[in-house]
PDB file of C-alpha atoms in Angstrom:
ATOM      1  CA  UNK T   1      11.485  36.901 -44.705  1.00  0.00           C
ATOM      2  CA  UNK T   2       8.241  34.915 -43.498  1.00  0.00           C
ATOM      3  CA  UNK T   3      10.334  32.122 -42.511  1.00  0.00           C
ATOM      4  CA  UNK T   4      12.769  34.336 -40.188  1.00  0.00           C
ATOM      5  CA  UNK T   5       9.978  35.538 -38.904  1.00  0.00           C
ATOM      6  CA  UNK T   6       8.213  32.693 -37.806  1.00  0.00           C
ATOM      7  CA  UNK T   7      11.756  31.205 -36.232  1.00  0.00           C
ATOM      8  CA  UNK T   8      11.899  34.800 -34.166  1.00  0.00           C
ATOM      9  CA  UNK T   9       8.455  33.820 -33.279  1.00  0.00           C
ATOM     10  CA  UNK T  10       9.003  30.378 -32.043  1.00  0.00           C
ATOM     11  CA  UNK T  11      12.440  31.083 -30.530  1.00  0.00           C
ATOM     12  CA  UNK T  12      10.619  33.686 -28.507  1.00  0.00           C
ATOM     13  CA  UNK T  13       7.473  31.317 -27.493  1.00  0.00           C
ATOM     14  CA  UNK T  14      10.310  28.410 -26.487  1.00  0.00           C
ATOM     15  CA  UNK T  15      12.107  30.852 -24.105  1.00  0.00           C
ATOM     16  CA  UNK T  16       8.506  32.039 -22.250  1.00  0.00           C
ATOM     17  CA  UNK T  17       6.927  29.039 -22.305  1.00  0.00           C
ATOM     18  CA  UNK T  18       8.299  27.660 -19.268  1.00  0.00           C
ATOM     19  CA  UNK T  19       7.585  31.179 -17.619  1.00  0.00           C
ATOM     20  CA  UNK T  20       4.075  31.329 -18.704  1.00  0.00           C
ATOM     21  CA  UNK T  21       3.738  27.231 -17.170  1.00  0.00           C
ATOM     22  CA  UNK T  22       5.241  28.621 -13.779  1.00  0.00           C
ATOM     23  CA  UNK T  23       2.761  31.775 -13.418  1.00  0.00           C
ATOM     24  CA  UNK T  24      -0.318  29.201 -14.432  1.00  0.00           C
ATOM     25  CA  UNK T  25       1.006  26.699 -11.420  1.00  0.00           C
ATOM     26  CA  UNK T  26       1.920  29.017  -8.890  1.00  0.00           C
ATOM     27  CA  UNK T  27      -1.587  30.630  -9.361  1.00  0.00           C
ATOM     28  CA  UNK T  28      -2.587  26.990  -7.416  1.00  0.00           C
ATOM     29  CA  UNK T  29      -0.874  27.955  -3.953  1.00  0.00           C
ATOM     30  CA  UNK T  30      -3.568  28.229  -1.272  1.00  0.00           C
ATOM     31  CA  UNK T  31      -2.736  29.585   2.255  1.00  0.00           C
ATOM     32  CA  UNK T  32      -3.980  26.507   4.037  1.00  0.00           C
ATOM     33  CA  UNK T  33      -3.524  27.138   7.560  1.00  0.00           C
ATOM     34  CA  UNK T  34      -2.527  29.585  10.316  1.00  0.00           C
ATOM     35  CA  UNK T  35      -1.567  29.621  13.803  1.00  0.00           C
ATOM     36  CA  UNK T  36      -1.838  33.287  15.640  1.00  0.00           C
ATOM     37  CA  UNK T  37      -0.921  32.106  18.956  1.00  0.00           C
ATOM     38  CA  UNK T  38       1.809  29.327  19.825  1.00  0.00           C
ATOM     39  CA  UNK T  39       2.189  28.530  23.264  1.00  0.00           C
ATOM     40  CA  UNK T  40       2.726  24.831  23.354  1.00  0.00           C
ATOM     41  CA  UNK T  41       2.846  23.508  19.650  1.00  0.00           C
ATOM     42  CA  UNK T  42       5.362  23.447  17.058  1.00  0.00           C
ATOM     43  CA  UNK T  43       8.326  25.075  17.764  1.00  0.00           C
ATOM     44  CA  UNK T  44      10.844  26.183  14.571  1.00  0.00           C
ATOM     45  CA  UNK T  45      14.480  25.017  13.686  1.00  0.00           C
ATOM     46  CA  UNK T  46      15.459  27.182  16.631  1.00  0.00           C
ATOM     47  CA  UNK T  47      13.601  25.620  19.079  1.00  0.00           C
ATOM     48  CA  UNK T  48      11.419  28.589  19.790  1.00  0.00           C
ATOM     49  CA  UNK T  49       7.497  28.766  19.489  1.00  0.00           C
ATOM     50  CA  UNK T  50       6.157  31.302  17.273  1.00  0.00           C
ATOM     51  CA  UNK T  51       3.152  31.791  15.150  1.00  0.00           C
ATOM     52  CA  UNK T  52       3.105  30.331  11.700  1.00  0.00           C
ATOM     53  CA  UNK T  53       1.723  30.262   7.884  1.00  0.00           C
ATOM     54  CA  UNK T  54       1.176  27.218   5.811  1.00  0.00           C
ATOM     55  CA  UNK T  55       0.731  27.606   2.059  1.00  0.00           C
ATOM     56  CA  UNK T  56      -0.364  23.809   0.122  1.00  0.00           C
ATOM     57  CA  UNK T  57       0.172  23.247  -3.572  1.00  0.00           C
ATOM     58  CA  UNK T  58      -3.377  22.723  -5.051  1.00  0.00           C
ATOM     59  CA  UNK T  59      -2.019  21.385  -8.137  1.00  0.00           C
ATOM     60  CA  UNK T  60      -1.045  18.034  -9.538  1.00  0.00           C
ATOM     61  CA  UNK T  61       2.505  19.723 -10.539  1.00  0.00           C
ATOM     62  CA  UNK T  62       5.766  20.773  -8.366  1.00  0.00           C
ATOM     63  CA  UNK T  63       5.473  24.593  -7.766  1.00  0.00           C
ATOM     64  CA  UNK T  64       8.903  26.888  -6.885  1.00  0.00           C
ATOM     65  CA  UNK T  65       7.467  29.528  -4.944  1.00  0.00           C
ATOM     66  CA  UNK T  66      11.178  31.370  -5.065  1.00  0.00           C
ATOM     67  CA  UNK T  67      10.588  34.753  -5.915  1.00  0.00           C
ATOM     68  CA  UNK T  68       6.549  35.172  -5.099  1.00  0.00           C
ATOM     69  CA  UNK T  69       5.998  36.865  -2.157  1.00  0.00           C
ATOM     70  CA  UNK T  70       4.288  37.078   1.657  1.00  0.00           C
ATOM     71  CA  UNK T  71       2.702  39.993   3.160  1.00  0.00           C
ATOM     72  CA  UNK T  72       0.365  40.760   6.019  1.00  0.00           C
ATOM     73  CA  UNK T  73       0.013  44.267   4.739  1.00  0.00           C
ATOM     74  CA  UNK T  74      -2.503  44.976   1.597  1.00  0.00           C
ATOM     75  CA  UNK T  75      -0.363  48.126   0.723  1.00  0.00           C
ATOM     76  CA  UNK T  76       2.826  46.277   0.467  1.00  0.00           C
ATOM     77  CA  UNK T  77       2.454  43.277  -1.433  1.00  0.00           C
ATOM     78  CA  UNK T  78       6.524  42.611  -1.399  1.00  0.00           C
ATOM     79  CA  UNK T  79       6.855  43.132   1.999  1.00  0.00           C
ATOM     80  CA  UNK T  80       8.525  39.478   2.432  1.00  0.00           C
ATOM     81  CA  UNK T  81      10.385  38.491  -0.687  1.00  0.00           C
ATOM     82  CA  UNK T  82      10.655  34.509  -0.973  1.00  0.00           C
ATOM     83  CA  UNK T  83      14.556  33.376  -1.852  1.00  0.00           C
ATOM     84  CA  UNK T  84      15.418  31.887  -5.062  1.00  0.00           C
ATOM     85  CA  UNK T  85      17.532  29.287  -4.794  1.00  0.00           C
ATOM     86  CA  UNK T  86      16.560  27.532  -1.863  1.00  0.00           C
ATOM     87  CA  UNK T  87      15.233  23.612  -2.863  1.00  0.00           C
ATOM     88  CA  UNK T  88      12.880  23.421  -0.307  1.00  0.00           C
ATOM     89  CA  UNK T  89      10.763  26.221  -1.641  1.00  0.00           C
ATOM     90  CA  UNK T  90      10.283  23.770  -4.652  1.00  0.00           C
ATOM     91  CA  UNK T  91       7.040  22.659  -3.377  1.00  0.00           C
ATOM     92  CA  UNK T  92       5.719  18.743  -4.421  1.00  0.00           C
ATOM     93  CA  UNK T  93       2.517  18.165  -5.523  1.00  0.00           C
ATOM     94  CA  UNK T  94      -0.204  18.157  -2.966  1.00  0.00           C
ATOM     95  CA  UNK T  95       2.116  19.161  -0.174  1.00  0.00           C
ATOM     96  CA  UNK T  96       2.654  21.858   2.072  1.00  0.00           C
ATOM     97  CA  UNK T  97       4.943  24.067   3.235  1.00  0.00           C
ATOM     98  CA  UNK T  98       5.607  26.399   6.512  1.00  0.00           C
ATOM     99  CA  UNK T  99       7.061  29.847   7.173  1.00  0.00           C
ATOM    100  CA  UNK T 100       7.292  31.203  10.675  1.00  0.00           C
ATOM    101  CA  UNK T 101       5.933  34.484  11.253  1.00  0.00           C
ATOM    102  CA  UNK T 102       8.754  36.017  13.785  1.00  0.00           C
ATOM    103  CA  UNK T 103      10.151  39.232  12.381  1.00  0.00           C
ATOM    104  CA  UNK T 104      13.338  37.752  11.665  1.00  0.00           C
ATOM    105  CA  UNK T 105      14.115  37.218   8.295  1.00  0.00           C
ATOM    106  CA  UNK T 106      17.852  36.547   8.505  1.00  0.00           C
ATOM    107  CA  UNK T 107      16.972  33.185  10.277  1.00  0.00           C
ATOM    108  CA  UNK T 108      16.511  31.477   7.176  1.00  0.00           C
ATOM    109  CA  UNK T 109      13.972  30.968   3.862  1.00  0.00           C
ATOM    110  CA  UNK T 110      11.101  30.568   5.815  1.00  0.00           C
ATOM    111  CA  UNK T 111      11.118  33.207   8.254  1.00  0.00           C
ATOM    112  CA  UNK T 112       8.987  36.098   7.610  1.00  0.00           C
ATOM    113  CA  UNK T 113       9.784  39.939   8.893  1.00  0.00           C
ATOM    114  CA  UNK T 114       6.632  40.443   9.908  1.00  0.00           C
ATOM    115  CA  UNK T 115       4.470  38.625  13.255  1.00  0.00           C
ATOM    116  CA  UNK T 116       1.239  37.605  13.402  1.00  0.00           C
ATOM    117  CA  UNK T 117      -0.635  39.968  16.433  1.00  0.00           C
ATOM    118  CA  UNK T 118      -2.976  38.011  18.319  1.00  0.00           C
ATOM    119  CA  UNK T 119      -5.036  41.119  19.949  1.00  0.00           C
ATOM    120  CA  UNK T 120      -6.751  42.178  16.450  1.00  0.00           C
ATOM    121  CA  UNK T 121      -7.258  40.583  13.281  1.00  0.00           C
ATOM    122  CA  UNK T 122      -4.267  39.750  10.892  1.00  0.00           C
ATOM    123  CA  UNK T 123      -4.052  40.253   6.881  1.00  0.00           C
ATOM    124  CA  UNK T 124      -1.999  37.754   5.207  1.00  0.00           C
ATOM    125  CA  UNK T 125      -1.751  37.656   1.048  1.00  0.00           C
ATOM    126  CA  UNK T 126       0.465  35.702  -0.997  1.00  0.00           C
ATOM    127  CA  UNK T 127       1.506  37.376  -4.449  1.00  0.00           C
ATOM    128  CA  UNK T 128       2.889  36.042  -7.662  1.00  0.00           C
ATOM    129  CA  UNK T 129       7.097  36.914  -8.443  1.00  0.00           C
ATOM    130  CA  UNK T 130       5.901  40.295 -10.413  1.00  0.00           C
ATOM    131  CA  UNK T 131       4.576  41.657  -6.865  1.00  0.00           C
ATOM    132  CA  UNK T 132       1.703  42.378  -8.499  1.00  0.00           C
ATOM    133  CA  UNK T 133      -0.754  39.390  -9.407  1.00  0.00           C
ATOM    134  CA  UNK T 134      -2.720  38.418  -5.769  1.00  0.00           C
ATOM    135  CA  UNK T 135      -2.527  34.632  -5.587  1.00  0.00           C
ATOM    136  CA  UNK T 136      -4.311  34.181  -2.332  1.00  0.00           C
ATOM    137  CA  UNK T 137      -5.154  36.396   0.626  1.00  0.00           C
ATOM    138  CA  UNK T 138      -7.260  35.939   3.875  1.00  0.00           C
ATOM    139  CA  UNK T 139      -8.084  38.089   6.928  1.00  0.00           C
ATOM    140  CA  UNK T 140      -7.582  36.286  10.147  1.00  0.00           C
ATOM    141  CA  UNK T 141     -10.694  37.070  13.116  1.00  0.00           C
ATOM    142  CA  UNK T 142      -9.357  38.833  16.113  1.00  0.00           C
ATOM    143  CA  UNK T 143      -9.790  36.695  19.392  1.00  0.00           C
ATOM    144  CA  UNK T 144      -7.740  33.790  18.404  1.00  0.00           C
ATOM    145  CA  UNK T 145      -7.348  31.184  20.746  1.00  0.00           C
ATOM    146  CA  UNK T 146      -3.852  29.899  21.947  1.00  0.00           C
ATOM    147  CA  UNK T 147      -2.718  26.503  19.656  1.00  0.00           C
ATOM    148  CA  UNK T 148      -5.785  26.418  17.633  1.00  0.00           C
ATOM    149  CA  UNK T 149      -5.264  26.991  14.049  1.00  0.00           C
ATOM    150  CA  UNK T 150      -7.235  28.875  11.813  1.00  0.00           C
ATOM    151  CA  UNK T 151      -7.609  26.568   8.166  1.00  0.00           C
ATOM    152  CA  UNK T 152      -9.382  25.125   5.839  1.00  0.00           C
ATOM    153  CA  UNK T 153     -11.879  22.476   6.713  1.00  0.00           C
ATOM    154  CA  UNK T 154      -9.808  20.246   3.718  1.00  0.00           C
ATOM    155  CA  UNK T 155      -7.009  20.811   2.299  1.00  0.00           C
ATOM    156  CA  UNK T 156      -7.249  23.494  -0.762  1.00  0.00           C
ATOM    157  CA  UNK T 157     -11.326  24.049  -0.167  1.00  0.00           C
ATOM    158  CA  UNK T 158     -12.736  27.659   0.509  1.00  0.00           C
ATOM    159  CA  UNK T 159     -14.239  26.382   4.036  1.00  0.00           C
ATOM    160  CA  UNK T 160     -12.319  27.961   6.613  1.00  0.00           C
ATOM    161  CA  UNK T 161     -13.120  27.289  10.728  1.00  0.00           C
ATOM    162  CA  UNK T 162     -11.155  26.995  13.822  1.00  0.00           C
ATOM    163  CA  UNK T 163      -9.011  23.370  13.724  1.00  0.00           C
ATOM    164  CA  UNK T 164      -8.556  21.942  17.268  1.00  0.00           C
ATOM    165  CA  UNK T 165      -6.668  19.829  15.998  1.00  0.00           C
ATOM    166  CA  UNK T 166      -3.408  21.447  14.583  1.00  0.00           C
ATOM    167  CA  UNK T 167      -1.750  20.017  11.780  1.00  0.00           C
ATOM    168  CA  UNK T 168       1.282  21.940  10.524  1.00  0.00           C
ATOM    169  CA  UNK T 169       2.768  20.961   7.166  1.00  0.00           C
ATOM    170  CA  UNK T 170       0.085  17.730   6.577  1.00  0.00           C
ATOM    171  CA  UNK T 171      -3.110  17.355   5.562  1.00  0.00           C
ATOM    172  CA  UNK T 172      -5.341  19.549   7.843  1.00  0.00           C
ATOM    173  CA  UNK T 173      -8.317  16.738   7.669  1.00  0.00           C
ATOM    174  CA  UNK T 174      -7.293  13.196   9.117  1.00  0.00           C
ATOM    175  CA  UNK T 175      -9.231  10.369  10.135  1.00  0.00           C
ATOM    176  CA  UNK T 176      -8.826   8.896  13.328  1.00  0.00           C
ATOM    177  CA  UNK T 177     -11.491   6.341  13.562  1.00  0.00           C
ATOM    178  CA  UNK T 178     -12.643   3.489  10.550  1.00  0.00           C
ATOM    179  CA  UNK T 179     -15.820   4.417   9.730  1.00  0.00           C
ATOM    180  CA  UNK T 180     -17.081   1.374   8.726  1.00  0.00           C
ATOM    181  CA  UNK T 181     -16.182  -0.428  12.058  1.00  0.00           C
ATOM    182  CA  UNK T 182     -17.762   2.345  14.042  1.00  0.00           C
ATOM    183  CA  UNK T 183     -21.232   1.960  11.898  1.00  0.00           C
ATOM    184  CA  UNK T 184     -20.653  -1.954  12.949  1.00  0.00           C
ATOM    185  CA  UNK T 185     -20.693  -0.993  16.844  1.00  0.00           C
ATOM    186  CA  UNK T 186     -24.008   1.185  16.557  1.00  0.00           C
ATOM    187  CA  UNK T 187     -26.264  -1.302  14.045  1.00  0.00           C
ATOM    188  CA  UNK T 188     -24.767  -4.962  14.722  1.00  0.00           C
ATOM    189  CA  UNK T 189     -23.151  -4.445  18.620  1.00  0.00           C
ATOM    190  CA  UNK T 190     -23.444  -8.729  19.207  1.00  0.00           C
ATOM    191  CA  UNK T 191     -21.720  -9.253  15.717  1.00  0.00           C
ATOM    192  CA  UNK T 192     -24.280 -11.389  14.660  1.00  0.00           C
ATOM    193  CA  UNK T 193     -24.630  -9.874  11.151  1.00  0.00           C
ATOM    194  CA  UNK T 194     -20.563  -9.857  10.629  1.00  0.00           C
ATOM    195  CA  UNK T 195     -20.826 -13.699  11.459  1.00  0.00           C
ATOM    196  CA  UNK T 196     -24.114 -14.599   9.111  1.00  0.00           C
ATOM    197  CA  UNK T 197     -22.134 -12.364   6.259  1.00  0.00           C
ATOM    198  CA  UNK T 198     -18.391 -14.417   6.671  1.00  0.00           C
ATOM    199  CA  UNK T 199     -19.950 -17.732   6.931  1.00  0.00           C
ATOM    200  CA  UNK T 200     -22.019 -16.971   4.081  1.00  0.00           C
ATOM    201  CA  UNK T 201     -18.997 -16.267   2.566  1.00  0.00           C
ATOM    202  CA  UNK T 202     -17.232 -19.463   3.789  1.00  0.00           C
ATOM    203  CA  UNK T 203     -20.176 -21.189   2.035  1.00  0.00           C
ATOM    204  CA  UNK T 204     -20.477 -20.064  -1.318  1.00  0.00           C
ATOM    205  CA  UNK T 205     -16.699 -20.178  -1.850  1.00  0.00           C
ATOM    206  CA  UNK T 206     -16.605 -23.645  -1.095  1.00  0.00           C
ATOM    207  CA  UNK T 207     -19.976 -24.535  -3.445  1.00  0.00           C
ATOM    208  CA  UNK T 208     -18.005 -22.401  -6.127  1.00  0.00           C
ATOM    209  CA  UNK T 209     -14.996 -24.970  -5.115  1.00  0.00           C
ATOM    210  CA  UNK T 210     -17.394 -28.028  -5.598  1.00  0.00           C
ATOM    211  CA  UNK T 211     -19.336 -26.971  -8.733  1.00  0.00           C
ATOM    212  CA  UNK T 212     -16.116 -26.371 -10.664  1.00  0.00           C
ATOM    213  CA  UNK T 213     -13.647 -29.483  -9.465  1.00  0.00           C
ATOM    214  CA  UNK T 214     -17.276 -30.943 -10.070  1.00  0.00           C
ATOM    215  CA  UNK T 215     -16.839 -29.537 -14.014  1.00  0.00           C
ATOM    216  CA  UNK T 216     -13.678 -30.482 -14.194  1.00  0.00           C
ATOM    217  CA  UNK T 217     -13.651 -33.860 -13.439  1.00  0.00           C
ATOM    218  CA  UNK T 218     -16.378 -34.484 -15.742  1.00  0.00           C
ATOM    219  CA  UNK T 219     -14.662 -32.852 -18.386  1.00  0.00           C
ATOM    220  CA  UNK T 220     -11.470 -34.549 -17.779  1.00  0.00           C
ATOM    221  CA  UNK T 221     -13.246 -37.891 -18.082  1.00  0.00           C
ATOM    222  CA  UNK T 222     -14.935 -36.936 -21.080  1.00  0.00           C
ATOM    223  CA  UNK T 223     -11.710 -35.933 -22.427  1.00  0.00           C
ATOM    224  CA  UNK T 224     -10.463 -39.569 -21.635  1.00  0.00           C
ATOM    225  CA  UNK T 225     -13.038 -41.505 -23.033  1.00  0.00           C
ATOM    226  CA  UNK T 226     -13.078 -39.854 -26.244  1.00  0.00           C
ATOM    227  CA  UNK T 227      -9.451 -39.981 -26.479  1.00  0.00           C
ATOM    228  CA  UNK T 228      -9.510 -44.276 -25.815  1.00  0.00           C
ATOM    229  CA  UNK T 229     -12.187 -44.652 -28.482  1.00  0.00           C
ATOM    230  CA  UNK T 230     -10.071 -42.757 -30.952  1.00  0.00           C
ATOM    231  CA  UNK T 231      -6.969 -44.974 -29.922  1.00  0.00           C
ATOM    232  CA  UNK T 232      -9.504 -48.238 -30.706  1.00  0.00           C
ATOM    233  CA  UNK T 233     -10.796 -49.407 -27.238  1.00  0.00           C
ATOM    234  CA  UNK T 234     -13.964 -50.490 -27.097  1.00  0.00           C
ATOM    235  CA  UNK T 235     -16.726 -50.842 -24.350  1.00  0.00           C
ATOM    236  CA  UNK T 236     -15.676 -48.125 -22.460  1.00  0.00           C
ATOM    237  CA  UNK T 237     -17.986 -46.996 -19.743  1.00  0.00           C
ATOM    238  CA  UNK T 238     -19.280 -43.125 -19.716  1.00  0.00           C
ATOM    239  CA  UNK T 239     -19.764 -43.656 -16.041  1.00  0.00           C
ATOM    240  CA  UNK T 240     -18.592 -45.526 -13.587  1.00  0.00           C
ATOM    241  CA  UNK T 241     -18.382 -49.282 -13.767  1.00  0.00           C
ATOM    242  CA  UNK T 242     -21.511 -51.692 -14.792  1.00  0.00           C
ATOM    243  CA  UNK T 243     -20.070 -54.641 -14.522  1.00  0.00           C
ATOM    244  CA  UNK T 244     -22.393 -57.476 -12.086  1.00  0.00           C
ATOM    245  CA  UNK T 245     -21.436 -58.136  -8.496  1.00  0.00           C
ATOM    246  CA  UNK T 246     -21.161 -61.939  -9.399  1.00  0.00           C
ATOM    247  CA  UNK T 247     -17.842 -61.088 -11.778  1.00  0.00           C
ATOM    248  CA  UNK T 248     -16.529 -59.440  -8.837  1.00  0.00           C
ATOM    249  CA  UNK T 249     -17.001 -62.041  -6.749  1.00  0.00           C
ATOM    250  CA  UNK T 250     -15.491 -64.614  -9.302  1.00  0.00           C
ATOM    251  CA  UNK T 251     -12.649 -62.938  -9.509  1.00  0.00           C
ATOM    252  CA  UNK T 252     -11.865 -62.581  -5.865  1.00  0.00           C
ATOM    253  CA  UNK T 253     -12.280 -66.488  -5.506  1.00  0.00           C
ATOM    254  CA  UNK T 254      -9.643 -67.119  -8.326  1.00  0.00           C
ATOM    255  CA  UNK T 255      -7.320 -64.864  -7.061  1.00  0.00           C
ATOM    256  CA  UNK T 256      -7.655 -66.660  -3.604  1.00  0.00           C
ATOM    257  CA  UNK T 257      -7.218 -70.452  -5.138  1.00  0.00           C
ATOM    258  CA  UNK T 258      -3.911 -69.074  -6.647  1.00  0.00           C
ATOM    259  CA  UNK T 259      -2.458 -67.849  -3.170  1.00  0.00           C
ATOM    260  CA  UNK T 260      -3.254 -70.679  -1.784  1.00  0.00           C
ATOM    261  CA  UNK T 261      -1.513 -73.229  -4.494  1.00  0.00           C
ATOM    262  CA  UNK T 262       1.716 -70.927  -4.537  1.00  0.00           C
ATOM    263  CA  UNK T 263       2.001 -70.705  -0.374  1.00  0.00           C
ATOM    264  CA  UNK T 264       2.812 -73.122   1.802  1.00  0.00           C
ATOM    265  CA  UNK T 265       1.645 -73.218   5.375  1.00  0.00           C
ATOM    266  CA  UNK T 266       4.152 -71.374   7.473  1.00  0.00           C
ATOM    267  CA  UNK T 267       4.907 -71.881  11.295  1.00  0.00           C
ATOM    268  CA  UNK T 268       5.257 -68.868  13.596  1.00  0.00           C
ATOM    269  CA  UNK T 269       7.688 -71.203  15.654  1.00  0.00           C
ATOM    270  CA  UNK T 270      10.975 -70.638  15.442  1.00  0.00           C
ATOM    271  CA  UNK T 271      13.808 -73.246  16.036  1.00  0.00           C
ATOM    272  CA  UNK T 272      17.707 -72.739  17.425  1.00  0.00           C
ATOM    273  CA  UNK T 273      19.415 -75.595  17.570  1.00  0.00           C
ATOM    274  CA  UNK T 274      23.320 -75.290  19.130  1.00  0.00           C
ATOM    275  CA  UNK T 275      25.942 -75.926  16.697  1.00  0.00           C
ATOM    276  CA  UNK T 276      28.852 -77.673  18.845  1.00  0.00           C
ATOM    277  CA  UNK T 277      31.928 -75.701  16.569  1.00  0.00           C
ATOM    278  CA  UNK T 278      35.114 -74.417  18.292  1.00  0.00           C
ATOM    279  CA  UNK T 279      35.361 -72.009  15.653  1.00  0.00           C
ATOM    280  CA  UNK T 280      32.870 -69.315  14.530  1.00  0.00           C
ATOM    281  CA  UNK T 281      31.004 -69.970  11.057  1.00  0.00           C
ATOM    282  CA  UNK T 282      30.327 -66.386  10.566  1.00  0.00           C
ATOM    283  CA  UNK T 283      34.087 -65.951   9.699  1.00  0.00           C
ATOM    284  CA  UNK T 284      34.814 -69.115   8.937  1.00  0.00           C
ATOM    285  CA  UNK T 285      36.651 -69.161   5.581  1.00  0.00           C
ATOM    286  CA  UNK T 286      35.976 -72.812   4.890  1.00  0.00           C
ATOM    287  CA  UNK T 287      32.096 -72.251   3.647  1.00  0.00           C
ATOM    288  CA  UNK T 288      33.558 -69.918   1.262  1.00  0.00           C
ATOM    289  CA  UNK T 289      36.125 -72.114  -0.555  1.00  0.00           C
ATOM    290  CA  UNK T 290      34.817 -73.918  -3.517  1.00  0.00           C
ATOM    291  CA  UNK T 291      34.942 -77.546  -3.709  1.00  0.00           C
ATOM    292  CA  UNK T 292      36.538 -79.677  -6.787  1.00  0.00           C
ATOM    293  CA  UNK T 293      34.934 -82.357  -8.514  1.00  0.00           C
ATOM    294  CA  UNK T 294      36.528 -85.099  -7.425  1.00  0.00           C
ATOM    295  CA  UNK T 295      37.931 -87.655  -9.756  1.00  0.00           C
TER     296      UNK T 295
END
């Protein structure tokens, strides 16, 4: 009886596990970003320009956001039921997704039945699949200014501000500029301390280059000597040669007596003399017949 009972119990656990993993991830949406006003930005699959909510996954896992819900009224939390079904509201990690607030929900997944009203302040709330659990919510300021977004500061943070710079479904903080070469500009403007640092760098890699081919030729020639006095040469200089200059010398002036025994004098002059042959002896075939001894 235990044993059933403990099957019925992990049976049950296996079949709302994965439920339990999708409430605890979709609890990680954020509504990033919002644009009240759309004259000249974005414009939808339709080509028309309407205002617009981002949501961004906060979490390190993919989040399906079918079946949670949008609202911009705090009394009606299922006023704009997500689809199921749709891939695209399968939402990657760190990324972000956009629904168009234009009243007309027939026009696809992600386009609300409610509008954004840009003459007073606007309530938007995004709710878990039960219609009950509040995920994320935020009351946009009346007074918005046309193709400025409301957002977060960075992506996912609780600092919210006016974004000049709109950036529907990315990350609303980019950088434009390097940093580092700006703080060049201001403290070094005649790049004298970027030349000092690279040929300092120049320099040291090439004293690292000489100290070890340095070490390794004195190794290597360690390695050689003690390998000849193990194979029974003697007298083998450590380092370099020791030898007098007047051995040198005496060898030089042997080798010079011997190329002059085994060389004659040669003359630069060079003789023609005409042959007086009707024939030519280049293809002459007598030269190449071989003569008898004669008897």
């Amino acid at each position: 009886m235990i044993r059933n009972k403990t099957g019925v119990t992990l049976l049950l656990f296996a079949m709302l596990f994965p439920a339990v993993i999708q409430a605890q991830q979709v609890t990680s949406m954020r509504i990033n970003e919002v644009l009240v006003i759309n004259n000249d930005n974005f414009v939808d699959d339709y080509g028309k320009r309407n205002g617009w909510i981002e949501l961004f996954n906060n979490s390190a896992g993919t989040i399906n956001i079918g079946g949670c819900y949008l609202t911009n009224d705090p009394n009606n939390p299922k006023k704009y039921p997500i689809p199921k079904g749709d891939v695209f509201t399968k939402i990657p990690p760190r990324q972000h997704v956009l629904f168009w607030a234009d009243g007309i929900a027939n026009r696809g997944t992600f386009h609300v039945n409610f509008i954004l009203n840009p003459e007073k302040e606007n309530y938007i709330a995004f709710y878990n699949s039960d219609g009950k659990t509040l995920v994320d919510e935020i009351t946009i300021p009346a007074g918005q200014k046309p193709d400025i977004s409301f957002g977060r500061k960075i992506d996912g943070r609780d600092n919210w501000a006016q974004l000049t710079k709109v950036t529907p479904s990315t990350n609303n903080l980019t950088l434009d500029t390097n940093e580092k070469i700006e703080n060049f500009q201001i403290n070094d403007s005649w790049g004298i301390g970027m030349t000092i640092t690279a040929m300092a760098v120049v320099f040291i890699g090439l004293i690292l280059l000489y100290g070890s081919f340095k070490y390794v030729g004195r190794t290597a020639i360690k390695m050689g000597t003690r390998r000849a006095q193990k194979a029974g040469v003697e007298n083998i200089p450590a380092k370099g040669h020791t030898e007098d200059g007047a051995v040198f010398a005496a060898i030089a002036a042997a080798l010079y007596e011997v190329a002059e025994d085994i060389h004659d004098i040669e003359s630069t002059v060079i003789t023609i003399q005409k042959v007086a042959r009707r024939y030519s002896p280049w293809s002459s075939k007598f030269h190449s017949m071989r003569e008898f001894t004669r008897k």
